[in-house]
Short mmCIF file of C-alpha atoms and ligand atoms in Angstrom, two decimals:
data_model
loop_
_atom_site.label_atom_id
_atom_site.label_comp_id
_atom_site.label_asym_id
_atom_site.label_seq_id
_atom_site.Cartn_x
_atom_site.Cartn_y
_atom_site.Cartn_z
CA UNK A 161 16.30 -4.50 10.60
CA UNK A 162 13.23 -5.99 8.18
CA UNK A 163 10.31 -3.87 7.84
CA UNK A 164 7.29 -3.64 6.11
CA UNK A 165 5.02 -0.62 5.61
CA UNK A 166 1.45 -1.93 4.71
CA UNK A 167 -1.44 1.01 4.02
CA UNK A 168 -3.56 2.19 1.55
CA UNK A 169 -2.52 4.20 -1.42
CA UNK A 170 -2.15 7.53 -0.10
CA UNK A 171 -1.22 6.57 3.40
CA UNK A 172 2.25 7.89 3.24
CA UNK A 173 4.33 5.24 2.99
CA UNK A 174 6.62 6.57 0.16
CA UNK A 175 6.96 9.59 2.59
CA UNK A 176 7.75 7.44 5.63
CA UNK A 177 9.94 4.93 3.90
CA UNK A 178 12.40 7.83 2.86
CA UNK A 179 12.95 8.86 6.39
CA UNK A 180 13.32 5.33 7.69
CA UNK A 181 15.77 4.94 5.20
CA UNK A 182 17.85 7.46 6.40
CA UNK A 183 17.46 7.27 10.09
CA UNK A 184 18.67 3.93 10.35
CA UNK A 185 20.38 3.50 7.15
CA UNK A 186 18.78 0.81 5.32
CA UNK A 187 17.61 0.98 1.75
CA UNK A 188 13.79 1.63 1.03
CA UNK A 189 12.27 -1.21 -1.72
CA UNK A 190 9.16 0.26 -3.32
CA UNK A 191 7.87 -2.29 -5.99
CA UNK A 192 5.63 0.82 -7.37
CA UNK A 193 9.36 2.76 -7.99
CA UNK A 194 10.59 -0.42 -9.35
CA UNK A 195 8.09 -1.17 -11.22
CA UNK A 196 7.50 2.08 -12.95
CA UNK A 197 11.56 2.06 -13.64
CA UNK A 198 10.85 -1.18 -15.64
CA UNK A 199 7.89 0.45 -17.20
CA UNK A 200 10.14 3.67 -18.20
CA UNK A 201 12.90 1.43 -19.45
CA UNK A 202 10.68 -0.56 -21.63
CA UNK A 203 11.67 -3.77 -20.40
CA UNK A 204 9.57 -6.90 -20.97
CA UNK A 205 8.25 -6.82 -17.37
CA UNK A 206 7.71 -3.03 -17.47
CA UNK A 207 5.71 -3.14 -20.71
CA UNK A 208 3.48 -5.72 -18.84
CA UNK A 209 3.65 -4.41 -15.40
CA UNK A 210 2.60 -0.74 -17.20
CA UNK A 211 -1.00 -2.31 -18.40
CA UNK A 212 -1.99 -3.12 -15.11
CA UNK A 213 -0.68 -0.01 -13.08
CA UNK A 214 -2.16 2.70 -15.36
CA UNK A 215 -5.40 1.07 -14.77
CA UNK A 216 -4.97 1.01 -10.83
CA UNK A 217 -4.65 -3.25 -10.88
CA UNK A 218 -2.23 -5.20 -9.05
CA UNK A 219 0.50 -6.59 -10.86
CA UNK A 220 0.31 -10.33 -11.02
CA UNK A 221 1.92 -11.63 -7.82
CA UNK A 222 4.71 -13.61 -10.14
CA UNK A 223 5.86 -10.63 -12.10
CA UNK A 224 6.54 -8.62 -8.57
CA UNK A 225 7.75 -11.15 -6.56
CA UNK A 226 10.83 -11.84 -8.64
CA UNK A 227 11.34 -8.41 -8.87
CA UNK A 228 12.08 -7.92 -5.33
CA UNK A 229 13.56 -11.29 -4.68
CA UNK A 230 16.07 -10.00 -6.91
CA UNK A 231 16.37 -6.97 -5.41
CA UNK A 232 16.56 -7.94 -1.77
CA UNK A 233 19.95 -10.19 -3.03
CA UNK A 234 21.56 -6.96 -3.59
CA UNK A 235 24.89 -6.21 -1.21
CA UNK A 236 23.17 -3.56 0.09
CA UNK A 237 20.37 -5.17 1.57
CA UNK A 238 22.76 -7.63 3.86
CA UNK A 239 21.85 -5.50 7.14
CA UNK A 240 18.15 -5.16 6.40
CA UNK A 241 15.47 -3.22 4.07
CA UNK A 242 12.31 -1.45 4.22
CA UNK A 243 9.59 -2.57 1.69
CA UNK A 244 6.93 -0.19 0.54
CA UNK A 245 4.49 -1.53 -0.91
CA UNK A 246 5.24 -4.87 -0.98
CA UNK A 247 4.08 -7.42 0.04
CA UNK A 248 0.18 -6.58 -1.07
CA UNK A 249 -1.52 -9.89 -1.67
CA UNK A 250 -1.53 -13.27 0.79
CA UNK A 251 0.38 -15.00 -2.38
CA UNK A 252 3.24 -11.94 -2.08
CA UNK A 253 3.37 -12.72 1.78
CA UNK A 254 3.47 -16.04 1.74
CA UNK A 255 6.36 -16.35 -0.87
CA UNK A 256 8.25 -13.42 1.03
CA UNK A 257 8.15 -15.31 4.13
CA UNK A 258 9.46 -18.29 2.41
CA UNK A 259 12.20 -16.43 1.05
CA UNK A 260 13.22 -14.72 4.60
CA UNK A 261 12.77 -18.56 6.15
CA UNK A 262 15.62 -19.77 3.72
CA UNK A 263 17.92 -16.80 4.41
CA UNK A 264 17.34 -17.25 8.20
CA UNK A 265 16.63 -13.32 7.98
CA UNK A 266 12.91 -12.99 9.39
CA UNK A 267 10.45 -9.67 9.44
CA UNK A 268 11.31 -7.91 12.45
CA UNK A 269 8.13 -5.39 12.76
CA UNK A 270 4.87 -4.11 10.08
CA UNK A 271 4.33 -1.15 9.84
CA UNK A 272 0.22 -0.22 9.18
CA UNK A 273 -0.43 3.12 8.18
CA UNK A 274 -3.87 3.85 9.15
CA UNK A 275 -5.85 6.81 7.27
CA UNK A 276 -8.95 8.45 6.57
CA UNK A 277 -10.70 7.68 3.10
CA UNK A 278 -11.61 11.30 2.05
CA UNK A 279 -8.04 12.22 3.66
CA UNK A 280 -5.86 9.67 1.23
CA UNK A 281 -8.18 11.06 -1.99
CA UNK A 282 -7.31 14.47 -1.05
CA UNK A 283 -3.47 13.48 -1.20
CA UNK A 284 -3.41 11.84 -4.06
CA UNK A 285 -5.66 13.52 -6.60
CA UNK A 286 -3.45 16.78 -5.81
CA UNK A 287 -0.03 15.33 -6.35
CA UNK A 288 1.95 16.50 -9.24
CA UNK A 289 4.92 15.04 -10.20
CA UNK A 290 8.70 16.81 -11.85
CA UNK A 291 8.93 14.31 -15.31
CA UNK A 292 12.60 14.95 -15.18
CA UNK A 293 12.56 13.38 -11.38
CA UNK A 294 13.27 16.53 -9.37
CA UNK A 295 10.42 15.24 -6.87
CA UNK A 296 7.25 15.36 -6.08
CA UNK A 297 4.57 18.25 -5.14
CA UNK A 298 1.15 18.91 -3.74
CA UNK A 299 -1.65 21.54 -4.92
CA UNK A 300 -2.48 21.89 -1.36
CA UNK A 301 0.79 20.86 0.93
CA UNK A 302 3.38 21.61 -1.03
CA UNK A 303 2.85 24.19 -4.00
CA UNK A 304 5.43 24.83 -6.36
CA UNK A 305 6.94 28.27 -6.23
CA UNK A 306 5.08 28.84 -9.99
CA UNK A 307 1.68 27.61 -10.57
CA UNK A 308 2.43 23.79 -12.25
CA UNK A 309 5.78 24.18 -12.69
CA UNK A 310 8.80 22.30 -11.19
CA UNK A 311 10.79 24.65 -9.04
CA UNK A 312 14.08 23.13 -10.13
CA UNK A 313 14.11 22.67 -13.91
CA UNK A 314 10.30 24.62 -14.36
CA UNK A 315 9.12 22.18 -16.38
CA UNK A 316 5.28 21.16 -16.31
CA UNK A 317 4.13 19.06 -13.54
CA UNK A 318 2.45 15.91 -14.18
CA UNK A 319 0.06 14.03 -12.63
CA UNK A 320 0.53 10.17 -12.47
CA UNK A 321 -1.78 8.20 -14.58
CA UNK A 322 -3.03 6.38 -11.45
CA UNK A 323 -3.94 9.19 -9.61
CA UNK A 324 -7.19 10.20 -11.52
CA UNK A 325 -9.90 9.52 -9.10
CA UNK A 326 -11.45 6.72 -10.95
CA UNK A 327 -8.38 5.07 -10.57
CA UNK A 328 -7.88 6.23 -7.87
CA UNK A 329 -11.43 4.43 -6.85
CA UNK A 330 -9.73 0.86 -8.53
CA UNK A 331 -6.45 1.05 -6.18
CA UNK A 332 -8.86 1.88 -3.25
CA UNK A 333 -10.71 -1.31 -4.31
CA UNK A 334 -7.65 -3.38 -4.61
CA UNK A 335 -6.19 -2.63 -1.10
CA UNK A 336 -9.67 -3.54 0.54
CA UNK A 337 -9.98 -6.38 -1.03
CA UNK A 338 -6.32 -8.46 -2.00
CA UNK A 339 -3.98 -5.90 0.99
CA UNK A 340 -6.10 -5.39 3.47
CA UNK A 341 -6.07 -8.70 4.63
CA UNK A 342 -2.44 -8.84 5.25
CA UNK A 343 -3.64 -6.79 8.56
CA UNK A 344 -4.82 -10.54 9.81
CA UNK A 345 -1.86 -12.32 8.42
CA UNK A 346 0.65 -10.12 10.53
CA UNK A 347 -1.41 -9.20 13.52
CA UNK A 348 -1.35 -13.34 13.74
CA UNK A 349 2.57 -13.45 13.94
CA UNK A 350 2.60 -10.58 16.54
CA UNK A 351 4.38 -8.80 14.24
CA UNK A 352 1.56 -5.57 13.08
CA UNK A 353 2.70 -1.88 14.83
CA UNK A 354 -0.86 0.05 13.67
CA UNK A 355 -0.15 3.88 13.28
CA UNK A 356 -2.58 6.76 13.03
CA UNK A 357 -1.27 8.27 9.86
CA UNK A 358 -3.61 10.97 8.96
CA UNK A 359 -1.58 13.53 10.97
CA UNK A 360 1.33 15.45 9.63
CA UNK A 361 4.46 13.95 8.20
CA UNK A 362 6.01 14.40 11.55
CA UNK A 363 3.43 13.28 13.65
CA UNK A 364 3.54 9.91 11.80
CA UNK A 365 7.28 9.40 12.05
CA UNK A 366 7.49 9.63 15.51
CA UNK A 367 4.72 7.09 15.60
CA UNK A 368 6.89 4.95 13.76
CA UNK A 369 10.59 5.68 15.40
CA UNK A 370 8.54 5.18 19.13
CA UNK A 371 6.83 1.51 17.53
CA UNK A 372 10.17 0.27 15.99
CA UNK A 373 12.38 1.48 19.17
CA UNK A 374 10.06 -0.96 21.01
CA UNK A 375 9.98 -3.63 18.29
P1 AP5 B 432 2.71 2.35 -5.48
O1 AP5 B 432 3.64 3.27 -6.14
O2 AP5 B 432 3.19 1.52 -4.35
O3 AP5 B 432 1.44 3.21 -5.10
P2 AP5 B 432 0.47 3.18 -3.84
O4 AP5 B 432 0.57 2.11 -2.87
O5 AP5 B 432 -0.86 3.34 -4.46
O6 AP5 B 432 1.08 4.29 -3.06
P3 AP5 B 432 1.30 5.81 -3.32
O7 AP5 B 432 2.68 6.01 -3.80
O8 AP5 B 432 0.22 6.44 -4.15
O9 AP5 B 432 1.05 6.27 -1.85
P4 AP5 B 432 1.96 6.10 -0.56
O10 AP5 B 432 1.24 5.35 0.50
O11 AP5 B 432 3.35 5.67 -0.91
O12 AP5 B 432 1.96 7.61 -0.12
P5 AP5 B 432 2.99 8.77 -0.49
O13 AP5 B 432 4.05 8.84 0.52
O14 AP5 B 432 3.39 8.63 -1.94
O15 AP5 B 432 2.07 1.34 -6.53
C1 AP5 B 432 1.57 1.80 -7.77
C2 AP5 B 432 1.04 0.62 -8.57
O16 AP5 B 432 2.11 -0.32 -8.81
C3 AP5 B 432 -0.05 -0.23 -7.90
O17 AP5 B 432 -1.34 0.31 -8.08
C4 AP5 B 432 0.13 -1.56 -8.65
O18 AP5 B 432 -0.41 -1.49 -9.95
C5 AP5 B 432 1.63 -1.66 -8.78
N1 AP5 B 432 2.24 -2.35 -7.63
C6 AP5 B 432 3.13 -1.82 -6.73
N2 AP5 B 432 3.48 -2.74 -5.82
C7 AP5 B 432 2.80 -3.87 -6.15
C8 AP5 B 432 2.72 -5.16 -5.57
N3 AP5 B 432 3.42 -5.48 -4.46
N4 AP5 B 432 1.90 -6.06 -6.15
C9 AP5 B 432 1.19 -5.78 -7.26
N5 AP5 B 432 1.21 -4.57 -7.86
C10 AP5 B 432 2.01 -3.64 -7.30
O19 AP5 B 432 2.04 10.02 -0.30
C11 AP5 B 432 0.96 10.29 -1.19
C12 AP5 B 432 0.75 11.83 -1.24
O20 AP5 B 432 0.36 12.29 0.05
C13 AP5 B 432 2.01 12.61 -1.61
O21 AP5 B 432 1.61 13.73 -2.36
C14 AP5 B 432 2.59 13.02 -0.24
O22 AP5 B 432 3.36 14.19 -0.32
C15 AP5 B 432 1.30 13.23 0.55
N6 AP5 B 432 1.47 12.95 1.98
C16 AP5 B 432 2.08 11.89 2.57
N7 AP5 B 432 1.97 11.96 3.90
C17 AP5 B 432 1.27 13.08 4.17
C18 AP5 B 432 0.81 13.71 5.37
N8 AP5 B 432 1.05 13.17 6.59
N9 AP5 B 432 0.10 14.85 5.27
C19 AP5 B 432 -0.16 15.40 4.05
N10 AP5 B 432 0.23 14.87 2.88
C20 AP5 B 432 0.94 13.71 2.94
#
């Protein structure tokens, strides 16, 4: 199974993506993981990629598509995939389909997490983040043990550069204007599954499981 989960930044896709994967074992893509693994790595595309991301941008739509092309042709990508975040411009779509077309391996379903505006600020200006990857927390939804400290190694939460609310604001700006019309371009190939996502994490998975069940 292809899938795509489309929605604004906040929407839970990250969230979702990691139970798709393991429900029906196929590998979650995220082009903001990728990306920010470039970006930690220092490589060419990172450095570059790392300009536009701290600032809330979209990366240019070459930089990211190759990316993920390459990363689709992985072995473990031969029974399907679940992209998060990608694609998030017509340009990304467009050269995604064309890519599926030639492997004879189309989208089966698009996912389109719907939510709130105030609700999606409120999520992301309280996440905090382990530096030494032991996950990811939330002032509000799920407090560390210790007041800003990782409840694995105790080191000092973060905050990701991106999720300062005028960046915040930028990303917000981005999906209206360059993602959000990817609704259009999906609801046209019968393909778009909307999903009230401003619920719990629960709530919104069986939204999902029910929508690809019947996909
Ligand atoms: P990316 O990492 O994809 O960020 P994003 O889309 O802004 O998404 P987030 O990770 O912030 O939100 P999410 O929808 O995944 O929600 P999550 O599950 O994390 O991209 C970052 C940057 O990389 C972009 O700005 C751009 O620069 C670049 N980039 C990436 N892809 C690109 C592309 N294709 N083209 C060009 N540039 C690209 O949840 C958010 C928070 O809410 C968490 O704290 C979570 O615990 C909480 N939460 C989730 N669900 C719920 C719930 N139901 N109730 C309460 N809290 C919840």
């Amino acid at each position: 199974m292809r899938i795509i989960l489309l929605g604004p930044p906040g929407a839970g896709k990250g969230t979702q993506a990691k139970r798709i994967e393991e429900r029906y074992e196929i590998p979650q893509l995220s082009t903001g993981d990728l990306l920010r693994d470039a970006a930690k790595r220092k490589t060419p595309l990172g450095t570059e990629a790392k300009a536009y991301m701290d600032e809330g941008r979209l990366v240019p739509d070459p930089l990211v598509v190759g990316l993920i092309v390459e990363r689709m042709g992985l072995p473990d990508c031969a029974s399907g995939f679940i992209l998060d975040g990608f694609p998030r411009t017509v340009g990304q779509a467009e050269s995604l389909e064309k890519e599926l077309d030639r492997k004879k391996s189309p989208i089966g379903a698009v996912i389109c997490l719907r939510v709130d505006r105030e609700k999606l600020i409120e999520r992301l200006v309280g996440r905090r983040i382990c530096p030494k990857g032991h996950g990811e927390y939330h002032l509000r939804f799920r407090p560390p043990k210790i007041e800003g400290r990782c409840d694995v190694c105790q080191t000092e939460l973060v905050q990701r550069e991106d999720d300062q609310e005028d960046k915040i604001r930028t990303r917000m700006k981005a999906y209206e204007t360059e993602t959000a019309p990817l609704i259009e371009f999906y609801r046209d190939r019968g393909l778009l599954k909307p999903i009230e996502a401003g619920g719990t994490v629960d709530s919104t998975t069986q939204q999902i499981e029910s929508a690809l069940n019947a996909a």
